[in-house]
Amino acid sequence: VICYVQSIILIQNNKIIWPMPDSLYNRIIRFIFGIDIFISYSRKDTAVYAERLAILLQENEFKCYLDKWGTQPGQNLSFSLKRILRHSSLFVVIGSDKAGESNSVYKEVEEFRKRNRTIVPIDFGNIRSAKWYSILQGLALTEENVARLTTGEPSDLVIKRIINSFTYQRQSQRLRLITIGTITTLIFMISLIGYSIFQLKEIRQEKEKLTITNDNLKKDAEILNSNLNSLQLQNKNLDSL
C-alpha cells in the first residue's frame, strides 16, 4: 500500500522515494476504490506531522494523499485535486494555527464537505478560530497536544480515531451497497415475475383462441357432414324415381 502525494513523491516502507512505474493492478484498484484518506494540512507548521501521520496510516494498510505542493494563494483547486477529493473516503484536517489561516485548507474542507462523507478534524487547541471551522461546526473534534507539532509524532488516540472513523465509513458504504444491490435484485425479480405473468397470460389467450378456432372448425365439419348426408339422401331419392 502506498500513500500518494501530489508532488509525485511516494511514501513507502517509512521512506520517501521516487515513484516506480505503477502496476496495472494498483491503477485498477485506485480507480475502483479511490483514496482511503485525504490529509489536509499547512506546510508551514505541520509538514513533518502530516508525513508521519501518513506513514503510520500506511502501516495500517491505508492509501493516503498529501498535497505536497499546495494551492497557490488566490487560485482555485486544480481539477486533479478536486478529482482526488471526490474519490477519497475520509478527510483528515490537521487544525494547526497556520492551517486555520490557510485558503488552500479552506477550499479543501469546503470541497470535501459537499461529498457528505466522514471528516476527522484534529484540534491542537485553537481550531475553533480557523476561518473554515464554521463549515465543520458540530463535528466531533479529536484533541491533540500542541507539543506533538514539534515532535512530529501523532498520538495513538488520533490514529485510533481515524481508523475507527474509516472502518465505520467503509461499513456504512458496504451496507449501502448491499441495500442497493438487494433492492436492485428485488426490482429485477419483480420485473421478471411480471414479465413471466404477462407471457403466461398471452399464452393462455392464444390457447383460448386456438380452442375457439378448433371448436368452430368442428362445427363447420359437422355442418359439412350434415350437408353431405342430405345430398346423399337426395341422390338416393332421385335414383328411386
PDB file of C-alpha atoms in Angstrom:
ATOM      1  CA  VAL A   1       0.000   0.000   0.000  1.00  0.00           C
ATOM      2  CA  ILE A   2       1.336   3.433  -0.948  1.00  0.00           C
ATOM      3  CA  CYS A   3       0.477   6.934   0.253  1.00  0.00           C
ATOM      4  CA  TYR A   4       0.235   9.219  -2.781  1.00  0.00           C
ATOM      5  CA  VAL A   5       1.242  12.881  -2.779  1.00  0.00           C
ATOM      6  CA  GLN A   6       0.707  15.486  -5.473  1.00  0.00           C
ATOM      7  CA  SER A   7       4.416  16.227  -5.841  1.00  0.00           C
ATOM      8  CA  ILE A   8       4.780  12.672  -7.226  1.00  0.00           C
ATOM      9  CA  ILE A   9       6.742  11.598  -4.148  1.00  0.00           C
ATOM     10  CA  LEU A  10       5.697   8.297  -2.664  1.00  0.00           C
ATOM     11  CA  ILE A  11       5.771   7.247   0.968  1.00  0.00           C
ATOM     12  CA  GLN A  12       6.564   3.560   1.168  1.00  0.00           C
ATOM     13  CA  ASN A  13       8.074   1.454   3.945  1.00  0.00           C
ATOM     14  CA  ASN A  14       8.522   4.605   6.065  1.00  0.00           C
ATOM     15  CA  LYS A  15      10.758   6.249   3.414  1.00  0.00           C
ATOM     16  CA  ILE A  16      10.131   8.940   0.819  1.00  0.00           C
ATOM     17  CA  ILE A  17      11.186   7.583  -2.553  1.00  0.00           C
ATOM     18  CA  TRP A  18      10.762   8.481  -6.212  1.00  0.00           C
ATOM     19  CA  PRO A  19       7.950   6.521  -7.862  1.00  0.00           C
ATOM     20  CA  MET A  20       8.443   3.364  -9.846  1.00  0.00           C
ATOM     21  CA  PRO A  21       6.092   2.515 -12.767  1.00  0.00           C
ATOM     22  CA  ASP A  22       2.631   1.935 -11.357  1.00  0.00           C
ATOM     23  CA  SER A  23       1.239  -1.571 -11.828  1.00  0.00           C
ATOM     24  CA  LEU A  24      -1.987  -2.131 -13.723  1.00  0.00           C
ATOM     25  CA  TYR A  25      -3.419  -3.790 -10.604  1.00  0.00           C
ATOM     26  CA  ASN A  26      -2.766  -0.691  -8.434  1.00  0.00           C
ATOM     27  CA  ARG A  27      -4.261   1.595 -11.056  1.00  0.00           C
ATOM     28  CA  ILE A  28      -7.406  -0.548 -11.307  1.00  0.00           C
ATOM     29  CA  ILE A  29      -7.776  -0.741  -7.500  1.00  0.00           C
ATOM     30  CA  ARG A  30      -7.249   3.021  -7.153  1.00  0.00           C
ATOM     31  CA  PHE A  31      -9.751   3.709  -9.964  1.00  0.00           C
ATOM     32  CA  ILE A  32     -12.401   1.497  -8.349  1.00  0.00           C
ATOM     33  CA  PHE A  33     -11.895   2.340  -4.674  1.00  0.00           C
ATOM     34  CA  GLY A  34     -10.105   5.713  -4.873  1.00  0.00           C
ATOM     35  CA  ILE A  35      -8.025   7.103  -1.994  1.00  0.00           C
ATOM     36  CA  ASP A  36      -8.785   5.978   1.546  1.00  0.00           C
ATOM     37  CA  ILE A  37      -7.736   9.125   3.421  1.00  0.00           C
ATOM     38  CA  PHE A  38      -7.082  12.691   2.241  1.00  0.00           C
ATOM     39  CA  ILE A  39      -4.888  14.631   4.699  1.00  0.00           C
ATOM     40  CA  SER A  40      -5.328  18.405   4.615  1.00  0.00           C
ATOM     41  CA  TYR A  41      -2.681  20.482   6.399  1.00  0.00           C
ATOM     42  CA  SER A  42      -0.466  23.581   6.248  1.00  0.00           C
ATOM     43  CA  ARG A  43       3.115  23.021   5.110  1.00  0.00           C
ATOM     44  CA  LYS A  44       4.165  25.992   7.240  1.00  0.00           C
ATOM     45  CA  ASP A  45       3.803  24.251  10.608  1.00  0.00           C
ATOM     46  CA  THR A  46       2.612  20.636  10.165  1.00  0.00           C
ATOM     47  CA  ALA A  47       4.584  19.156   7.237  1.00  0.00           C
ATOM     48  CA  VAL A  48       6.538  16.732   9.444  1.00  0.00           C
ATOM     49  CA  TYR A  49       3.467  15.783  11.480  1.00  0.00           C
ATOM     50  CA  ALA A  50       1.384  15.221   8.329  1.00  0.00           C
ATOM     51  CA  GLU A  51       4.004  12.995   6.694  1.00  0.00           C
ATOM     52  CA  ARG A  52       4.420  10.965   9.854  1.00  0.00           C
ATOM     53  CA  LEU A  53       0.649  10.597  10.128  1.00  0.00           C
ATOM     54  CA  ALA A  54       0.527   9.315   6.540  1.00  0.00           C
ATOM     55  CA  ILE A  55       3.308   6.816   7.261  1.00  0.00           C
ATOM     56  CA  LEU A  56       1.546   5.460  10.371  1.00  0.00           C
ATOM     57  CA  LEU A  57      -1.720   5.105   8.454  1.00  0.00           C
ATOM     58  CA  GLN A  58       0.149   3.427   5.601  1.00  0.00           C
ATOM     59  CA  GLU A  59       1.470   0.892   8.117  1.00  0.00           C
ATOM     60  CA  ASN A  60      -2.191   0.086   8.816  1.00  0.00           C
ATOM     61  CA  GLU A  61      -2.715  -0.514   5.068  1.00  0.00           C
ATOM     62  CA  PHE A  62      -4.490   2.727   4.204  1.00  0.00           C
ATOM     63  CA  LYS A  63      -3.986   4.649   0.951  1.00  0.00           C
ATOM     64  CA  CYS A  64      -3.349   8.295   1.917  1.00  0.00           C
ATOM     65  CA  TYR A  65      -2.985  11.514  -0.044  1.00  0.00           C
ATOM     66  CA  LEU A  66      -0.821  14.514   0.879  1.00  0.00           C
ATOM     67  CA  ASP A  67      -0.828  17.672  -1.224  1.00  0.00           C
ATOM     68  CA  LYS A  68       2.916  18.452  -1.161  1.00  0.00           C
ATOM     69  CA  TRP A  69       2.760  21.499  -3.429  1.00  0.00           C
ATOM     70  CA  GLY A  70      -0.404  23.127  -2.128  1.00  0.00           C
ATOM     71  CA  THR A  71      -2.663  25.551  -3.978  1.00  0.00           C
ATOM     72  CA  GLN A  72      -1.216  28.979  -4.678  1.00  0.00           C
ATOM     73  CA  PRO A  73      -2.950  31.924  -2.919  1.00  0.00           C
ATOM     74  CA  GLY A  74      -5.827  33.270  -4.980  1.00  0.00           C
ATOM     75  CA  GLN A  75      -6.028  30.142  -7.119  1.00  0.00           C
ATOM     76  CA  ASN A  76      -8.839  27.621  -7.175  1.00  0.00           C
ATOM     77  CA  LEU A  77      -8.298  23.939  -6.502  1.00  0.00           C
ATOM     78  CA  SER A  78      -6.972  22.124  -9.550  1.00  0.00           C
ATOM     79  CA  PHE A  79      -9.171  19.677 -11.434  1.00  0.00           C
ATOM     80  CA  SER A  80      -6.913  16.782 -10.433  1.00  0.00           C
ATOM     81  CA  LEU A  81      -7.095  17.739  -6.740  1.00  0.00           C
ATOM     82  CA  LYS A  82     -10.894  18.004  -6.892  1.00  0.00           C
ATOM     83  CA  ARG A  83     -10.999  14.596  -8.521  1.00  0.00           C
ATOM     84  CA  ILE A  84      -8.880  13.117  -5.702  1.00  0.00           C
ATOM     85  CA  LEU A  85     -11.164  14.734  -3.121  1.00  0.00           C
ATOM     86  CA  ARG A  86     -14.205  13.233  -4.878  1.00  0.00           C
ATOM     87  CA  HIS A  87     -12.617   9.779  -4.744  1.00  0.00           C
ATOM     88  CA  SER A  88     -11.437   9.971  -1.118  1.00  0.00           C
ATOM     89  CA  SER A  89     -13.377   8.035   1.506  1.00  0.00           C
ATOM     90  CA  LEU A  90     -12.320  10.059   4.550  1.00  0.00           C
ATOM     91  CA  PHE A  91     -10.917  13.557   5.110  1.00  0.00           C
ATOM     92  CA  VAL A  92      -8.480  14.453   7.906  1.00  0.00           C
ATOM     93  CA  VAL A  93      -7.810  18.134   8.534  1.00  0.00           C
ATOM     94  CA  ILE A  94      -4.851  18.951  10.779  1.00  0.00           C
ATOM     95  CA  GLY A  95      -6.128  22.039  12.582  1.00  0.00           C
ATOM     96  CA  SER A  96      -2.931  23.929  13.357  1.00  0.00           C
ATOM     97  CA  ASP A  97      -2.788  27.734  13.603  1.00  0.00           C
ATOM     98  CA  LYS A  98      -1.358  28.085  10.091  1.00  0.00           C
ATOM     99  CA  ALA A  99      -3.910  25.643   8.697  1.00  0.00           C
ATOM    100  CA  GLY A 100      -6.635  27.777  10.254  1.00  0.00           C
ATOM    101  CA  GLU A 101      -5.365  30.748   8.208  1.00  0.00           C
ATOM    102  CA  SER A 102      -4.814  28.783   5.006  1.00  0.00           C
ATOM    103  CA  ASN A 103      -7.026  29.453   1.996  1.00  0.00           C
ATOM    104  CA  SER A 104      -5.949  26.128   0.482  1.00  0.00           C
ATOM    105  CA  VAL A 105      -7.149  24.202   3.525  1.00  0.00           C
ATOM    106  CA  TYR A 106     -10.360  26.237   3.483  1.00  0.00           C
ATOM    107  CA  LYS A 107     -11.010  25.256  -0.148  1.00  0.00           C
ATOM    108  CA  GLU A 108     -10.216  21.598   0.502  1.00  0.00           C
ATOM    109  CA  VAL A 109     -12.535  21.496   3.527  1.00  0.00           C
ATOM    110  CA  GLU A 110     -15.268  23.278   1.583  1.00  0.00           C
ATOM    111  CA  GLU A 111     -14.937  20.936  -1.417  1.00  0.00           C
ATOM    112  CA  PHE A 112     -14.943  17.718   0.604  1.00  0.00           C
ATOM    113  CA  ARG A 113     -17.847  18.842   2.797  1.00  0.00           C
ATOM    114  CA  LYS A 114     -20.029  18.722  -0.337  1.00  0.00           C
ATOM    115  CA  ARG A 115     -19.484  14.949  -0.516  1.00  0.00           C
ATOM    116  CA  ASN A 116     -21.286  14.255   2.775  1.00  0.00           C
ATOM    117  CA  ARG A 117     -18.532  11.880   3.901  1.00  0.00           C
ATOM    118  CA  THR A 118     -16.650  11.484   7.171  1.00  0.00           C
ATOM    119  CA  ILE A 119     -14.323  14.301   8.279  1.00  0.00           C
ATOM    120  CA  VAL A 120     -11.905  13.978  11.210  1.00  0.00           C
ATOM    121  CA  PRO A 121     -10.732  17.403  12.497  1.00  0.00           C
ATOM    122  CA  ILE A 122      -7.568  17.278  14.636  1.00  0.00           C
ATOM    123  CA  ASP A 123      -7.634  20.067  17.219  1.00  0.00           C
ATOM    124  CA  PHE A 124      -4.397  21.480  18.693  1.00  0.00           C
ATOM    125  CA  GLY A 125      -6.403  23.789  20.945  1.00  0.00           C
ATOM    126  CA  ASN A 126      -7.266  26.633  18.596  1.00  0.00           C
ATOM    127  CA  ILE A 127      -9.244  25.030  15.785  1.00  0.00           C
ATOM    128  CA  ARG A 128     -12.405  26.975  16.596  1.00  0.00           C
ATOM    129  CA  SER A 129     -10.710  30.168  15.418  1.00  0.00           C
ATOM    130  CA  ALA A 130      -9.951  28.676  11.975  1.00  0.00           C
ATOM    131  CA  LYS A 131     -11.562  30.529   9.076  1.00  0.00           C
ATOM    132  CA  TRP A 132     -13.094  27.255   7.862  1.00  0.00           C
ATOM    133  CA  TYR A 133     -14.316  25.986  11.255  1.00  0.00           C
ATOM    134  CA  SER A 134     -17.903  27.131  10.601  1.00  0.00           C
ATOM    135  CA  ILE A 135     -18.056  24.560   7.770  1.00  0.00           C
ATOM    136  CA  LEU A 136     -17.245  21.776  10.237  1.00  0.00           C
ATOM    137  CA  GLN A 137     -19.176  23.100  13.221  1.00  0.00           C
ATOM    138  CA  GLY A 138     -20.967  20.283  15.010  1.00  0.00           C
ATOM    139  CA  LEU A 139     -18.436  17.605  14.094  1.00  0.00           C
ATOM    140  CA  ALA A 140     -16.596  15.755  16.856  1.00  0.00           C
ATOM    141  CA  LEU A 141     -13.046  17.077  17.357  1.00  0.00           C
ATOM    142  CA  THR A 142     -10.025  14.900  18.083  1.00  0.00           C
ATOM    143  CA  GLU A 143      -7.787  16.719  20.557  1.00  0.00           C
ATOM    144  CA  GLU A 144      -4.026  16.579  20.095  1.00  0.00           C
ATOM    145  CA  ASN A 145      -1.267  18.007  22.296  1.00  0.00           C
ATOM    146  CA  VAL A 146       0.288  21.045  20.601  1.00  0.00           C
ATOM    147  CA  ALA A 147       3.738  19.759  21.582  1.00  0.00           C
ATOM    148  CA  ARG A 148       3.299  16.982  19.012  1.00  0.00           C
ATOM    149  CA  LEU A 149       3.640  19.572  16.261  1.00  0.00           C
ATOM    150  CA  THR A 150       7.242  19.959  17.398  1.00  0.00           C
ATOM    151  CA  THR A 151       7.944  16.243  17.763  1.00  0.00           C
ATOM    152  CA  GLY A 152       6.016  15.446  14.587  1.00  0.00           C
ATOM    153  CA  GLU A 153       4.625  12.295  16.171  1.00  0.00           C
ATOM    154  CA  PRO A 154       0.818  11.778  16.073  1.00  0.00           C
ATOM    155  CA  SER A 155      -0.723  10.278  19.189  1.00  0.00           C
ATOM    156  CA  ASP A 156      -2.257   6.817  19.361  1.00  0.00           C
ATOM    157  CA  LEU A 157      -5.616   8.481  20.066  1.00  0.00           C
ATOM    158  CA  VAL A 158      -5.517  10.294  16.713  1.00  0.00           C
ATOM    159  CA  ILE A 159      -4.548   7.140  14.815  1.00  0.00           C
ATOM    160  CA  LYS A 160      -7.264   5.124  16.563  1.00  0.00           C
ATOM    161  CA  ARG A 161      -9.909   7.783  15.889  1.00  0.00           C
ATOM    162  CA  ILE A 162      -9.034   7.909  12.170  1.00  0.00           C
ATOM    163  CA  ILE A 163      -9.016   4.109  11.830  1.00  0.00           C
ATOM    164  CA  ASN A 164     -12.339   3.758  13.677  1.00  0.00           C
ATOM    165  CA  SER A 165     -13.912   6.537  11.602  1.00  0.00           C
ATOM    166  CA  PHE A 166     -12.721   4.939   8.377  1.00  0.00           C
ATOM    167  CA  THR A 167     -13.953   1.495   9.441  1.00  0.00           C
ATOM    168  CA  TYR A 168     -17.376   2.915  10.262  1.00  0.00           C
ATOM    169  CA  GLN A 169     -17.432   4.818   6.961  1.00  0.00           C
ATOM    170  CA  ARG A 170     -16.488   1.703   4.962  1.00  0.00           C
ATOM    171  CA  GLN A 171     -19.075  -0.419   6.800  1.00  0.00           C
ATOM    172  CA  SER A 172     -21.727   2.196   6.010  1.00  0.00           C
ATOM    173  CA  GLN A 173     -20.685   2.180   2.356  1.00  0.00           C
ATOM    174  CA  ARG A 174     -20.832  -1.607   2.224  1.00  0.00           C
ATOM    175  CA  LEU A 175     -24.244  -1.633   3.913  1.00  0.00           C
ATOM    176  CA  ARG A 176     -25.441   0.976   1.417  1.00  0.00           C
ATOM    177  CA  LEU A 177     -24.108  -1.104  -1.497  1.00  0.00           C
ATOM    178  CA  ILE A 178     -25.726  -4.261  -0.096  1.00  0.00           C
ATOM    179  CA  THR A 179     -29.024  -2.388   0.306  1.00  0.00           C
ATOM    180  CA  ILE A 180     -28.831  -1.014  -3.235  1.00  0.00           C
ATOM    181  CA  GLY A 181     -27.902  -4.467  -4.546  1.00  0.00           C
ATOM    182  CA  THR A 182     -30.788  -6.089  -2.676  1.00  0.00           C
ATOM    183  CA  ILE A 183     -33.293  -3.508  -3.919  1.00  0.00           C
ATOM    184  CA  THR A 184     -31.961  -3.847  -7.472  1.00  0.00           C
ATOM    185  CA  THR A 185     -32.257  -7.645  -7.266  1.00  0.00           C
ATOM    186  CA  LEU A 186     -35.814  -7.390  -5.910  1.00  0.00           C
ATOM    187  CA  ILE A 187     -36.790  -4.976  -8.686  1.00  0.00           C
ATOM    188  CA  PHE A 188     -35.268  -7.346 -11.245  1.00  0.00           C
ATOM    189  CA  MET A 189     -37.079 -10.362  -9.757  1.00  0.00           C
ATOM    190  CA  ILE A 190     -40.397  -8.485  -9.608  1.00  0.00           C
ATOM    191  CA  SER A 191     -39.920  -7.364 -13.220  1.00  0.00           C
ATOM    192  CA  LEU A 192     -39.068 -10.932 -14.228  1.00  0.00           C
ATOM    193  CA  ILE A 193     -42.141 -12.288 -12.439  1.00  0.00           C
ATOM    194  CA  GLY A 194     -44.310  -9.588 -14.009  1.00  0.00           C
ATOM    195  CA  TYR A 195     -42.922 -10.396 -17.457  1.00  0.00           C
ATOM    196  CA  SER A 196     -43.488 -14.138 -16.873  1.00  0.00           C
ATOM    197  CA  ILE A 197     -47.102 -13.494 -15.818  1.00  0.00           C
ATOM    198  CA  PHE A 198     -47.614 -11.347 -18.897  1.00  0.00           C
ATOM    199  CA  GLN A 199     -46.148 -14.091 -21.102  1.00  0.00           C
ATOM    200  CA  LEU A 200     -48.342 -16.742 -19.455  1.00  0.00           C
ATOM    201  CA  LYS A 201     -51.390 -14.540 -19.963  1.00  0.00           C
ATOM    202  CA  GLU A 202     -50.573 -14.159 -23.646  1.00  0.00           C
ATOM    203  CA  ILE A 203     -50.018 -17.919 -23.996  1.00  0.00           C
ATOM    204  CA  ARG A 204     -53.362 -18.582 -22.283  1.00  0.00           C
ATOM    205  CA  GLN A 205     -55.103 -16.117 -24.599  1.00  0.00           C
ATOM    206  CA  GLU A 206     -53.505 -17.766 -27.623  1.00  0.00           C
ATOM    207  CA  LYS A 207     -54.582 -21.160 -26.332  1.00  0.00           C
ATOM    208  CA  GLU A 208     -58.155 -19.903 -25.875  1.00  0.00           C
ATOM    209  CA  LYS A 209     -58.126 -18.518 -29.424  1.00  0.00           C
ATOM    210  CA  LEU A 210     -56.887 -21.867 -30.742  1.00  0.00           C
ATOM    211  CA  THR A 211     -59.575 -23.685 -28.729  1.00  0.00           C
ATOM    212  CA  ILE A 212     -62.278 -21.411 -30.163  1.00  0.00           C
ATOM    213  CA  THR A 213     -60.894 -21.890 -33.664  1.00  0.00           C
ATOM    214  CA  ASN A 214     -60.836 -25.665 -33.162  1.00  0.00           C
ATOM    215  CA  ASP A 215     -64.452 -25.630 -31.927  1.00  0.00           C
ATOM    216  CA  ASN A 216     -65.512 -23.573 -34.941  1.00  0.00           C
ATOM    217  CA  LEU A 217     -63.749 -25.976 -37.279  1.00  0.00           C
ATOM    218  CA  LYS A 218     -65.550 -28.892 -35.619  1.00  0.00           C
ATOM    219  CA  LYS A 219     -68.904 -27.120 -36.057  1.00  0.00           C
ATOM    220  CA  ASP A 220     -68.090 -26.390 -39.703  1.00  0.00           C
ATOM    221  CA  ALA A 221     -67.137 -30.041 -40.183  1.00  0.00           C
ATOM    222  CA  GLU A 222     -70.418 -31.179 -38.617  1.00  0.00           C
ATOM    223  CA  ILE A 223     -72.369 -28.801 -40.899  1.00  0.00           C
ATOM    224  CA  LEU A 224     -70.496 -30.082 -43.935  1.00  0.00           C
ATOM    225  CA  ASN A 225     -71.106 -33.671 -42.859  1.00  0.00           C
ATOM    226  CA  SER A 226     -74.801 -32.922 -42.361  1.00  0.00           C
ATOM    227  CA  ASN A 227     -74.998 -31.303 -45.794  1.00  0.00           C
ATOM    228  CA  LEU A 228     -73.216 -34.279 -47.303  1.00  0.00           C
ATOM    229  CA  ASN A 229     -75.694 -36.690 -45.713  1.00  0.00           C
ATOM    230  CA  SER A 230     -78.562 -34.587 -47.063  1.00  0.00           C
ATOM    231  CA  LEU A 231     -77.084 -34.711 -50.561  1.00  0.00           C
ATOM    232  CA  GLN A 232     -76.578 -38.441 -50.349  1.00  0.00           C
ATOM    233  CA  LEU A 233     -80.233 -38.881 -49.251  1.00  0.00           C
ATOM    234  CA  GLN A 234     -81.414 -36.701 -52.126  1.00  0.00           C
ATOM    235  CA  ASN A 235     -79.369 -38.784 -54.562  1.00  0.00           C
ATOM    236  CA  LYS A 236     -80.976 -41.973 -53.256  1.00  0.00           C
ATOM    237  CA  ASN A 237     -84.421 -40.460 -53.705  1.00  0.00           C
ATOM    238  CA  LEU A 238     -83.572 -39.442 -57.245  1.00  0.00           C
ATOM    239  CA  ASP A 239     -82.280 -42.936 -58.030  1.00  0.00           C
ATOM    240  CA  SER A 240     -85.515 -44.483 -56.763  1.00  0.00           C
ATOM    241  CA  LEU A 241     -87.642 -42.411 -59.143  1.00  0.00           C
TER     242      LEU A 241
END
